[in-house]
XYZ file of C-alpha atoms in Angstrom:
324
model
C -0.450 -128.697 -69.673
C 0.387 -124.976 -69.513
C 2.081 -123.200 -66.601
C -1.183 -121.688 -65.341
C -2.851 -125.085 -64.991
C 0.251 -126.562 -63.351
C 0.265 -123.716 -60.843
C -3.405 -124.418 -60.067
C -2.479 -127.976 -59.120
C 0.599 -127.060 -57.144
C -0.800 -124.070 -55.249
C -4.443 -125.028 -54.663
C -5.568 -128.539 -55.479
C -2.589 -130.596 -54.294
C -2.541 -128.970 -50.792
C -6.317 -129.407 -50.520
C -6.111 -133.093 -51.439
C -3.192 -133.612 -49.046
C -5.434 -132.363 -46.247
C -7.992 -135.076 -47.109
C -5.476 -137.934 -47.272
C -5.952 -138.913 -43.614
C -9.706 -139.256 -44.224
C -9.074 -141.430 -47.280
C -6.772 -143.771 -45.347
C -9.298 -144.057 -42.515
C -12.168 -144.811 -44.897
C -10.111 -147.395 -46.844
C -9.267 -149.157 -43.567
C -12.927 -149.077 -42.553
C -13.947 -150.622 -45.883
C -11.617 -153.569 -45.440
C -12.710 -153.990 -41.804
C -16.335 -154.288 -42.924
C -15.344 -156.632 -45.736
C -13.399 -158.887 -43.369
C -16.359 -158.907 -40.998
C -18.631 -159.910 -43.845
C -16.314 -162.783 -44.774
C -16.256 -164.114 -41.209
C -20.019 -163.840 -40.896
C -20.594 -165.580 -44.230
C -18.325 -168.464 -43.219
C -20.228 -168.935 -39.972
C -23.592 -168.862 -41.729
C -22.389 -171.244 -44.453
C -21.075 -173.685 -41.830
C -24.411 -173.632 -40.000
C -26.278 -174.269 -43.250
C -24.056 -177.252 -44.059
C -24.574 -178.700 -40.585
C -28.322 -178.279 -40.991
C -28.199 -180.251 -44.255
C -28.945 -177.444 -46.690
C -28.082 -177.963 -50.344
C -25.220 -176.161 -52.114
C -27.024 -173.085 -53.629
C -27.954 -171.391 -50.304
C -24.478 -172.145 -48.943
C -22.849 -170.449 -51.942
C -25.227 -167.522 -51.612
C -24.231 -167.067 -47.984
C -20.536 -167.099 -48.930
C -21.138 -164.377 -51.539
C -23.559 -162.071 -49.738
C -21.385 -161.542 -46.653
C -18.226 -160.183 -48.332
C -20.162 -158.182 -50.942
C -22.463 -156.660 -48.339
C -19.560 -155.814 -46.040
C -17.631 -154.194 -48.906
C -20.622 -152.079 -49.945
C -21.379 -150.867 -46.417
C -17.717 -150.133 -45.783
C -17.399 -148.206 -49.063
C -20.150 -145.696 -48.292
C -17.992 -142.961 -46.767
C -15.237 -143.532 -49.318
C -17.778 -143.072 -52.097
C -18.975 -139.789 -50.606
C -15.396 -138.549 -50.431
C -14.806 -139.548 -54.046
C -17.875 -137.583 -55.214
C -16.756 -134.540 -53.243
C -13.275 -134.636 -54.762
C -14.629 -135.184 -58.278
C -16.973 -132.195 -58.045
C -14.232 -129.908 -56.719
C -11.629 -130.986 -59.272
C -13.997 -130.698 -62.232
C -15.373 -127.320 -61.134
C -11.927 -125.860 -60.440
C -10.409 -127.107 -63.700
C -13.442 -125.970 -65.694
C -13.211 -122.481 -64.191
C -9.506 -122.284 -65.067
C -10.370 -123.179 -68.673
C -13.150 -120.603 -68.864
C -15.974 -123.140 -68.522
C -18.808 -123.694 -66.071
C -19.494 -127.092 -64.467
C -22.490 -128.846 -62.952
C -22.231 -132.329 -61.438
C -25.957 -133.186 -61.729
C -27.637 -131.243 -64.561
C -31.177 -131.672 -65.885
C -31.743 -133.369 -69.235
C -30.025 -131.665 -72.196
C -32.075 -129.018 -73.989
C -32.204 -130.989 -77.269
C -32.326 -134.481 -75.785
C -35.660 -135.434 -77.360
C -34.606 -134.166 -80.792
C -31.323 -136.075 -80.608
C -33.331 -139.222 -79.968
C -35.772 -138.396 -82.807
C -32.850 -137.812 -85.188
C -31.352 -141.202 -84.348
C -28.298 -139.817 -82.552
C -29.383 -141.500 -79.324
C -31.311 -144.739 -78.735
C -34.674 -144.862 -77.035
C -34.418 -145.358 -73.265
C -36.583 -145.962 -70.220
C -34.124 -144.637 -67.661
C -31.702 -141.718 -68.092
C -28.957 -140.219 -65.971
C -27.059 -137.040 -66.858
C -23.931 -135.726 -65.164
C -20.775 -133.675 -65.690
C -22.186 -130.741 -67.630
C -19.552 -128.359 -69.009
C -20.467 -125.174 -70.864
C -18.528 -122.301 -72.350
C -17.572 -120.466 -75.505
C -14.958 -121.064 -78.185
C -14.282 -118.737 -81.114
C -17.608 -116.970 -80.685
C -19.581 -120.219 -80.409
C -21.464 -121.322 -77.309
C -21.145 -125.018 -76.579
C -22.080 -127.479 -73.878
C -21.306 -131.074 -73.067
C -23.142 -133.645 -70.967
C -22.340 -137.181 -69.974
C -25.314 -139.468 -70.456
C -26.102 -142.977 -69.242
C -29.183 -144.381 -71.006
C -30.824 -147.711 -70.162
C -33.645 -149.751 -71.649
C -35.978 -151.912 -69.556
C -36.024 -155.592 -70.411
C -38.274 -158.341 -69.108
C -37.775 -162.051 -68.694
C -40.100 -164.640 -67.220
C -38.719 -164.086 -63.726
C -37.672 -160.451 -63.514
C -37.440 -156.960 -64.979
C -33.974 -155.514 -65.490
C -32.172 -152.678 -67.275
C -29.387 -152.770 -69.853
C -27.127 -149.900 -70.902
C -27.766 -148.776 -74.490
C -25.631 -145.619 -74.431
C -22.893 -144.292 -72.197
C -20.971 -141.345 -73.513
C -21.023 -137.644 -74.301
C -23.611 -135.341 -75.835
C -22.247 -132.116 -77.322
C -24.219 -129.129 -78.563
C -22.523 -126.267 -80.441
C -24.266 -123.091 -81.557
C -22.522 -121.797 -84.663
C -22.169 -118.015 -85.135
C -23.808 -118.275 -88.547
C -27.090 -119.615 -89.836
C -27.567 -123.246 -90.815
C -30.597 -123.965 -92.976
C -32.603 -127.168 -92.931
C -31.616 -130.422 -91.252
C -28.682 -132.717 -92.014
C -28.279 -135.957 -90.045
C -25.036 -137.943 -89.984
C -25.544 -141.549 -88.853
C -23.376 -144.634 -89.019
C -23.237 -146.794 -92.106
C -26.054 -149.366 -92.057
C -24.310 -151.957 -94.248
C -26.590 -153.869 -96.590
C -29.605 -152.035 -95.106
C -28.460 -148.982 -97.077
C -30.298 -150.287 -100.132
C -33.587 -150.152 -98.244
C -32.950 -146.504 -97.351
C -31.586 -145.296 -100.681
C -34.447 -142.844 -101.206
C -34.463 -141.388 -97.705
C -35.577 -141.828 -94.129
C -37.852 -140.148 -91.647
C -36.272 -138.379 -88.656
C -38.569 -136.928 -86.031
C -41.401 -136.823 -88.533
C -39.209 -135.117 -91.166
C -38.602 -136.955 -94.431
C -34.953 -136.533 -95.463
C -33.240 -137.668 -98.642
C -30.009 -139.594 -98.684
C -26.904 -137.493 -99.372
C -23.960 -139.053 -101.179
C -20.505 -138.226 -99.773
C -17.635 -137.237 -102.035
C -14.962 -139.244 -100.234
C -15.467 -143.057 -100.363
C -13.634 -143.431 -97.029
C -16.362 -141.546 -95.204
C -19.066 -143.154 -97.317
C -18.064 -146.462 -95.694
C -18.289 -145.007 -92.180
C -21.340 -142.732 -92.389
C -24.802 -142.413 -93.840
C -26.001 -138.834 -94.366
C -29.587 -137.629 -94.827
C -30.682 -134.053 -95.371
C -33.474 -131.719 -96.339
C -31.303 -130.115 -99.029
C -28.557 -131.787 -101.088
C -26.635 -128.562 -101.764
C -26.695 -127.317 -98.167
C -25.680 -130.726 -96.806
C -22.641 -130.971 -99.070
C -21.757 -127.380 -98.212
C -21.471 -128.352 -94.525
C -19.931 -131.796 -94.927
C -16.518 -131.061 -96.371
C -13.854 -133.808 -96.189
C -12.030 -131.791 -93.519
C -15.156 -131.684 -91.354
C -15.703 -135.433 -91.685
C -12.072 -136.058 -90.717
C -12.536 -133.971 -87.590
C -15.737 -135.787 -86.721
C -13.911 -139.124 -86.843
C -11.071 -137.580 -84.805
C -13.545 -137.198 -81.941
C -13.727 -140.974 -81.611
C -9.944 -141.290 -81.400
C -9.253 -138.406 -79.051
C -12.009 -139.317 -76.582
C -11.434 -143.070 -76.959
C -15.015 -143.364 -78.166
C -16.934 -145.021 -80.958
C -19.982 -144.586 -83.169
C -19.930 -140.795 -83.291
C -22.997 -139.356 -85.031
C -24.182 -135.778 -85.530
C -26.768 -133.410 -86.957
C -26.806 -129.848 -88.287
C -30.122 -128.261 -87.342
C -31.671 -124.853 -87.980
C -33.826 -125.099 -84.823
C -32.064 -122.399 -82.781
C -32.319 -119.816 -85.582
C -28.543 -120.037 -85.879
C -26.292 -122.878 -86.855
C -26.558 -125.732 -84.367
C -24.453 -128.888 -84.334
C -25.539 -131.841 -82.179
C -23.099 -134.686 -81.513
C -23.291 -137.992 -79.643
C -20.356 -140.364 -79.089
C -20.018 -143.527 -77.028
C -17.018 -142.695 -74.851
C -17.747 -144.547 -71.638
C -17.496 -142.726 -68.309
C -15.198 -139.676 -68.376
C -14.108 -137.015 -65.850
C -13.676 -139.462 -62.952
C -11.032 -139.153 -60.220
C -9.836 -142.743 -60.397
C -9.204 -145.314 -57.692
C -9.566 -144.221 -54.078
C -7.008 -146.878 -53.123
C -4.245 -144.568 -54.414
C -2.974 -141.420 -52.643
C -5.164 -138.392 -53.340
C -2.150 -136.303 -54.323
C -1.416 -138.528 -57.316
C -1.202 -135.905 -60.130
C -2.693 -138.413 -62.568
C -6.174 -137.677 -61.165
C -5.761 -134.043 -62.144
C -3.994 -134.460 -65.481
C -6.562 -137.003 -66.726
C -9.463 -134.558 -66.326
C -7.429 -131.697 -67.798
C -6.535 -133.819 -70.833
C -10.165 -134.851 -71.400
C -11.375 -131.242 -71.225
C -8.543 -130.082 -73.476
C -9.639 -132.683 -76.023
C -13.188 -131.367 -75.936
C -12.340 -127.674 -76.339
C -9.840 -128.569 -79.050
C -12.446 -130.599 -80.888
C -14.930 -127.742 -80.710
C -12.287 -125.529 -82.324
C -11.707 -128.091 -85.066
C -15.389 -128.700 -85.722
C -16.070 -124.981 -86.043
C -13.116 -124.358 -88.339
C -14.555 -126.062 -91.467
C -17.691 -123.899 -91.323
C -15.590 -120.741 -91.202
C -13.468 -122.091 -94.063
C -16.556 -122.778 -96.143
C -17.717 -119.187 -95.761
C -14.332 -117.980 -97.009
C -14.503 -120.355 -99.969
C -18.043 -119.229 -100.725
C -16.934 -115.600 -100.828
C -14.069 -116.511 -103.132
C -16.435 -118.393 -105.382
C -18.685 -115.364 -105.646
C -15.860 -112.990 -106.662
């Protein structure tokens, strides 16, 4: 963390959070008061049910509903404070790093295409948050957090299950990318069924063999042009793509190079869980870990954008050398 970011914490954010500490303590106390009240009420109700001869299930339900309901009601104001602090921290840190921030953005510009290309699963319910945007090395980029759910039905009820929770990254390269190249995860023994290609968003793409067997085990690549795909997918680029999983503690990163924007465009999805949160509200607000965690996560992202762009610039240099 550089001196400028440390000064931001010391001179602005830490004093601001210290001024909210009394509110946090009051709201935490109120939450436990409501929870205790719910426990007492549930015990009374359960005792009445036993005396009235009710069977065990409604008694257990009464013992559960009281504490849970009390905790949820008592947590309302604490939750509002947490959202306020998260928005302020993220916006302030983003501004210091030359980025913009939105807590509740609309759906990403290329969301439908990312689903068509197999980077994201189909979903019936979507939530997007924590949108960061900026520029690195002449390239515009943006990041969203996405929570995607599918609707499931059983005989008794309809419910939703999470099918993706992670980050969506879009990078506009400063040079043209031709065609479409999709990087998916290795499909195991299903690869044989797809040896001659797959359809992505109505586009038939052929399978591209990777030079390095290490990445061949991790990824499946399909493209509209064999030469162009191999030109983009150097071993150094594939290493950096896998580094995204490690640095953001994610998994199943997948990507696509697309000519849609008229310039080079790289779309990435990675299952990272929920990032950019302020942590437990049971701890003092001035705990510097709240701040450093968000800074580290944003540093990882901007650093990864730098790394992902670098191979493309290197390829152009190599291409010029090859033409000499």
